[in-house]
Coordinates of C-alpha atoms in Angstrom, one line a residue:
M1 CA 22.7 4.2 -15.3
S2 CA 21.5 1.2 -13.2
E3 CA 18.0 0.0 -13.3
V4 CA 15.5 0.3 -10.4
Q5 CA 13.1 -2.6 -10.4
V6 CA 9.7 -1.6 -9.0
V7 CA 7.4 -4.6 -8.5
A8 CA 3.7 -4.3 -7.4
P9 CA 1.1 -6.9 -7.1
L10 CA -2.0 -6.2 -9.2
F11 CA -5.0 -8.0 -7.7
P12 CA -8.8 -8.0 -8.3
D13 CA -10.6 -5.1 -6.6
V14 CA -7.5 -3.1 -6.1
T15 CA -8.0 0.6 -5.5
Q16 CA -6.4 1.8 -8.7
L17 CA -5.2 5.1 -7.4
D18 CA -3.3 3.3 -4.6
L19 CA -1.3 1.7 -7.5
T20 CA -1.4 4.2 -10.3
G21 CA -0.6 7.3 -8.2
P22 CA 2.7 6.1 -6.8
I23 CA 3.6 4.3 -10.1
Q24 CA 3.2 7.6 -11.9
V25 CA 5.9 9.0 -9.7
L26 CA 8.2 6.0 -9.5
S27 CA 8.1 5.4 -13.2
R28 CA 9.9 8.8 -13.5
L29 CA 12.9 7.6 -11.5
P30 CA 16.0 7.4 -13.6
G31 CA 16.4 3.7 -14.7
A32 CA 12.9 2.7 -13.4
R33 CA 11.4 -0.6 -14.6
I34 CA 7.8 -1.2 -13.6
S35 CA 6.4 -4.7 -13.1
L36 CA 2.8 -5.4 -12.2
A37 CA 2.5 -9.0 -11.1
W38 CA -0.4 -11.4 -10.7
H39 CA -1.0 -15.1 -11.0
E40 CA -1.5 -14.8 -14.7
V41 CA -1.2 -12.1 -17.4
A42 CA -4.8 -11.3 -18.0
P43 CA -6.9 -8.2 -17.3
V44 CA -7.5 -7.6 -13.6
G45 CA -10.6 -5.6 -12.6
T46 CA -10.1 -2.6 -10.3
D47 CA -12.6 -1.1 -7.9
S48 CA -13.1 1.8 -10.3
G49 CA -14.9 -0.2 -13.0
F50 CA -12.0 -0.7 -15.4
S51 CA -9.2 -3.3 -15.7
I52 CA -5.5 -3.1 -15.8
L53 CA -3.2 -5.7 -17.5
P54 CA -0.4 -7.2 -15.4
T55 CA 3.0 -7.2 -17.1
T56 CA 4.2 -10.4 -15.5
T57 CA 3.4 -13.3 -13.1
F58 CA 4.6 -13.7 -9.6
E59 CA 6.9 -16.5 -10.7
D60 CA 8.5 -14.5 -13.6
A61 CA 8.7 -11.1 -11.8
P62 CA 12.2 -9.7 -11.4
Q63 CA 13.6 -9.2 -7.9
A64 CA 12.2 -5.9 -6.7
D65 CA 14.4 -3.0 -5.5
I66 CA 11.2 -1.3 -4.5
L67 CA 8.2 -3.5 -3.5
L68 CA 4.9 -1.6 -3.6
V69 CA 1.7 -3.1 -2.3
P70 CA -1.5 -1.2 -3.0
G71 CA -4.7 -1.6 -1.1
G72 CA -8.4 -1.7 -1.7
Q73 CA -11.1 -4.3 -0.7
G74 CA -9.2 -6.8 -2.8
A75 CA -6.3 -6.6 -0.4
F76 CA -8.4 -8.4 2.2
A77 CA -9.0 -11.3 -0.2
L78 CA -5.3 -11.3 -0.9
M79 CA -4.6 -12.0 2.8
D80 CA -6.0 -15.5 2.3
D81 CA -4.0 -16.1 -0.9
A82 CA -1.1 -18.2 0.4
A83 CA 0.8 -18.3 -3.0
A84 CA 0.6 -14.5 -3.3
L85 CA 1.8 -14.0 0.2
D86 CA 4.7 -16.4 -0.3
A87 CA 5.7 -14.4 -3.5
L88 CA 5.6 -11.2 -1.6
R89 CA 7.7 -12.6 1.3
R90 CA 10.3 -13.6 -1.2
Q91 CA 10.3 -10.2 -2.9
A92 CA 10.4 -8.4 0.4
A93 CA 13.5 -10.5 1.5
G94 CA 15.5 -9.1 -1.4
A95 CA 14.0 -5.6 -1.7
R96 CA 15.8 -2.5 -0.7
L97 CA 12.5 -0.8 0.2
V98 CA 9.2 -2.5 1.1
T99 CA 6.3 -0.1 0.7
S100 CA 2.5 -0.1 0.9
V101 CA -0.4 2.3 0.2
C102 CA -3.6 2.4 2.2
T103 CA -4.8 -1.1 3.2
G104 CA -1.9 -2.7 1.3
S105 CA -0.2 -2.6 4.7
F106 CA -2.6 -5.4 5.8
V107 CA -1.1 -7.6 3.0
L108 CA 2.3 -7.0 4.4
G109 CA 1.0 -7.8 7.9
A110 CA -0.6 -11.0 6.7
A111 CA 2.8 -11.9 5.2
G112 CA 4.4 -11.4 8.7
L113 CA 6.3 -8.3 7.7
L114 CA 4.8 -5.8 10.2
R115 CA 5.7 -7.4 13.5
G116 CA 7.0 -4.7 15.8
K117 CA 7.0 -2.1 13.0
R118 CA 5.5 1.3 12.9
A119 CA 3.0 1.5 10.1
T120 CA 0.0 3.3 8.8
T121 CA -3.0 2.7 6.6
H122 CA -6.4 4.3 5.8
W123 CA -7.9 5.9 8.9
A124 CA -10.9 3.7 9.0
S125 CA -8.8 0.5 9.2
L126 CA -5.9 1.9 11.3
P127 CA -7.0 0.3 14.6
L128 CA -6.9 -3.1 13.1
L129 CA -3.2 -3.0 12.3
E130 CA -2.3 -3.8 15.9
I131 CA -3.9 -7.2 15.5
L132 CA -1.1 -8.1 13.0
G133 CA 1.6 -7.0 15.4
A134 CA 2.2 -3.6 14.0
I135 CA 2.4 -0.3 15.9
P136 CA -0.3 1.9 14.3
V137 CA 0.7 5.5 13.5
Q138 CA -1.7 8.0 12.2
E139 CA 0.5 9.9 9.8
R140 CA 0.5 10.5 6.0
V141 CA 3.7 8.5 5.4
V142 CA 5.5 6.4 8.1
R143 CA 9.0 5.0 7.8
D144 CA 10.5 2.2 9.9
G145 CA 13.8 1.2 8.6
H146 CA 13.4 0.0 5.0
L147 CA 9.6 -0.2 5.5
L148 CA 7.5 2.7 4.3
T149 CA 3.7 2.7 4.6
G150 CA 1.2 5.3 3.3
G151 CA -2.2 6.3 4.6
G152 CA -5.3 6.3 2.5
V153 CA -5.4 6.3 -1.3
T154 CA -3.9 9.7 -2.2
S155 CA -1.0 9.3 0.2
G156 CA 0.6 7.0 -2.3
I157 CA 1.8 10.0 -4.3
D158 CA 3.4 11.4 -1.1
L159 CA 4.9 8.1 -0.3
A160 CA 6.4 7.7 -3.8
L161 CA 7.9 11.2 -3.7
T162 CA 9.4 10.3 -0.3
V163 CA 10.9 7.2 -1.9
A164 CA 12.2 9.3 -4.9
A165 CA 14.0 11.7 -2.5
Q166 CA 15.5 8.8 -0.5
W167 CA 16.7 7.0 -3.7
Y168 CA 17.9 9.9 -5.8
G169 CA 17.8 13.0 -3.5
A170 CA 15.3 15.8 -2.9
D171 CA 16.1 17.6 -6.1
T172 CA 15.0 14.6 -8.2
A173 CA 11.8 14.4 -6.1
R174 CA 11.1 18.1 -6.6
R175 CA 11.5 17.8 -10.4
I176 CA 9.1 14.9 -10.5
Q177 CA 6.6 16.8 -8.3
L178 CA 6.8 19.8 -10.7
G179 CA 6.6 17.6 -13.7
I180 CA 3.3 16.0 -12.6
E181 CA 2.1 19.3 -11.2
Y182 CA 1.4 17.8 -7.8
D183 CA 0.0 20.9 -6.0
P184 CA -3.2 19.8 -4.4
H185 CA -5.7 22.5 -3.4
P186 CA -8.9 20.5 -2.5
P187 CA -12.2 22.4 -2.7
F188 CA -13.2 21.1 0.8
D189 CA -11.5 20.5 4.1
A190 CA -12.9 17.1 4.8
G191 CA -10.1 14.7 4.0
T192 CA -9.5 13.2 7.4
P193 CA -11.8 12.5 10.4
E194 CA -10.3 15.5 12.2
S195 CA -10.9 17.9 9.3
P196 CA -13.5 20.6 10.0
G197 CA -15.6 19.6 7.1
A198 CA -15.7 15.8 7.9
D199 CA -19.1 14.4 8.9
P200 CA -18.8 12.7 12.3
D201 CA -21.7 10.4 11.6
Q202 CA -19.9 9.2 8.4
V203 CA -16.7 8.6 10.4
A204 CA -18.6 6.6 13.1
R205 CA -20.5 4.5 10.5
T206 CA -17.4 3.8 8.5
L207 CA -15.4 2.7 11.5
E208 CA -18.1 0.3 12.6
K209 CA -18.6 -1.1 9.1
V210 CA -14.8 -1.7 8.8
R211 CA -14.6 -3.3 12.3
R212 CA -17.4 -5.7 11.5
G213 CA -16.5 -6.4 7.9
R214 CA -12.7 -6.5 8.0
G215 CA -11.9 -7.3 11.6
P216 CA -12.6 -11.1 11.3
I217 CA -10.4 -11.3 8.1
V218 CA -7.5 -9.6 9.9
E219 CA -8.0 -11.8 13.0
R220 CA -7.9 -14.9 10.7
A221 CA -4.7 -13.7 9.1
A222 CA -3.1 -13.0 12.4
A223 CA -3.9 -16.5 13.6
R224 CA -1.8 -18.0 10.8
L225 CA 1.3 -16.0 11.7
P226 CA 4.0 -18.0 13.5
G227 CA 3.9 -17.5 17.3
A228 CA 0.4 -15.9 17.2
P229 CA -1.1 -15.3 20.6
D230 CA -3.8 -17.7 21.7
R231 CA -6.5 -15.0 21.5
Y232 CA -6.2 -15.2 17.7

C-alpha cells in the first residue's frame, strides 16, 4: 500500500484542535505518514497551555501529498515569516491537496495561494479573506479544485473526513467517523452567529476586535503579494 504524506506546520500559538482534530482523522488513512514541521524540532506552545513536539523541520519535511495548515492567533505571526511561507509554497506546489482549518487560510493567502479561489475561515475573520484575493464563502468546508478550506476550529474534523472520502472513498471515511465516534450533539445551539443561542453583542464585539487587531496584519501581507493593488 502506498504511503500518504500529510505535512502540517506546527507554529507557536496554534489552535491545537485545528491541528489535532483533522490529524486524528487523517492519521487513520491507509498508509498515512504524519509530519509536523517547524523551524526546529523543539516543543512548540499552543494556545491551550501545552506544547506539541514537531517531528521534522521545514527543510527536512517530506513532500506532502496533503498539506494541512491549521489556524490560531499564531497564524497571523506566521504571515510575516518569509521562510515559513516559502516552505509552504514549495510544499503546495507538489501537494495533491492543499488544505487549511480556521485562520490557517490566511497563511495560504499570505503565501499567494488564494488568489481567485473560493475559501472559508472562522466566521469572525471571514470578511478579511477578500483582502488576500480570495472569494469568501460562509460554509463549513469549501472546495475549489485541489484547495479545501474549513471554517472555525471544529470544522477541521469535517474537512478531514471530506479528504478521506475523496482519497479513499466514502466507505473509508464512514469507518473513520465511526471509529472516532464523531457524532456531535452540542448542549447548546450557539455555534454560529446565526444560531438561535448566539449572543449578538458577542458577535459584534468579536467582529470589531478582529477587524482592528487582524485587519492591519492581513493588509500588510496583501501588500507583499505580487501585483498587489495600490490600496494595499
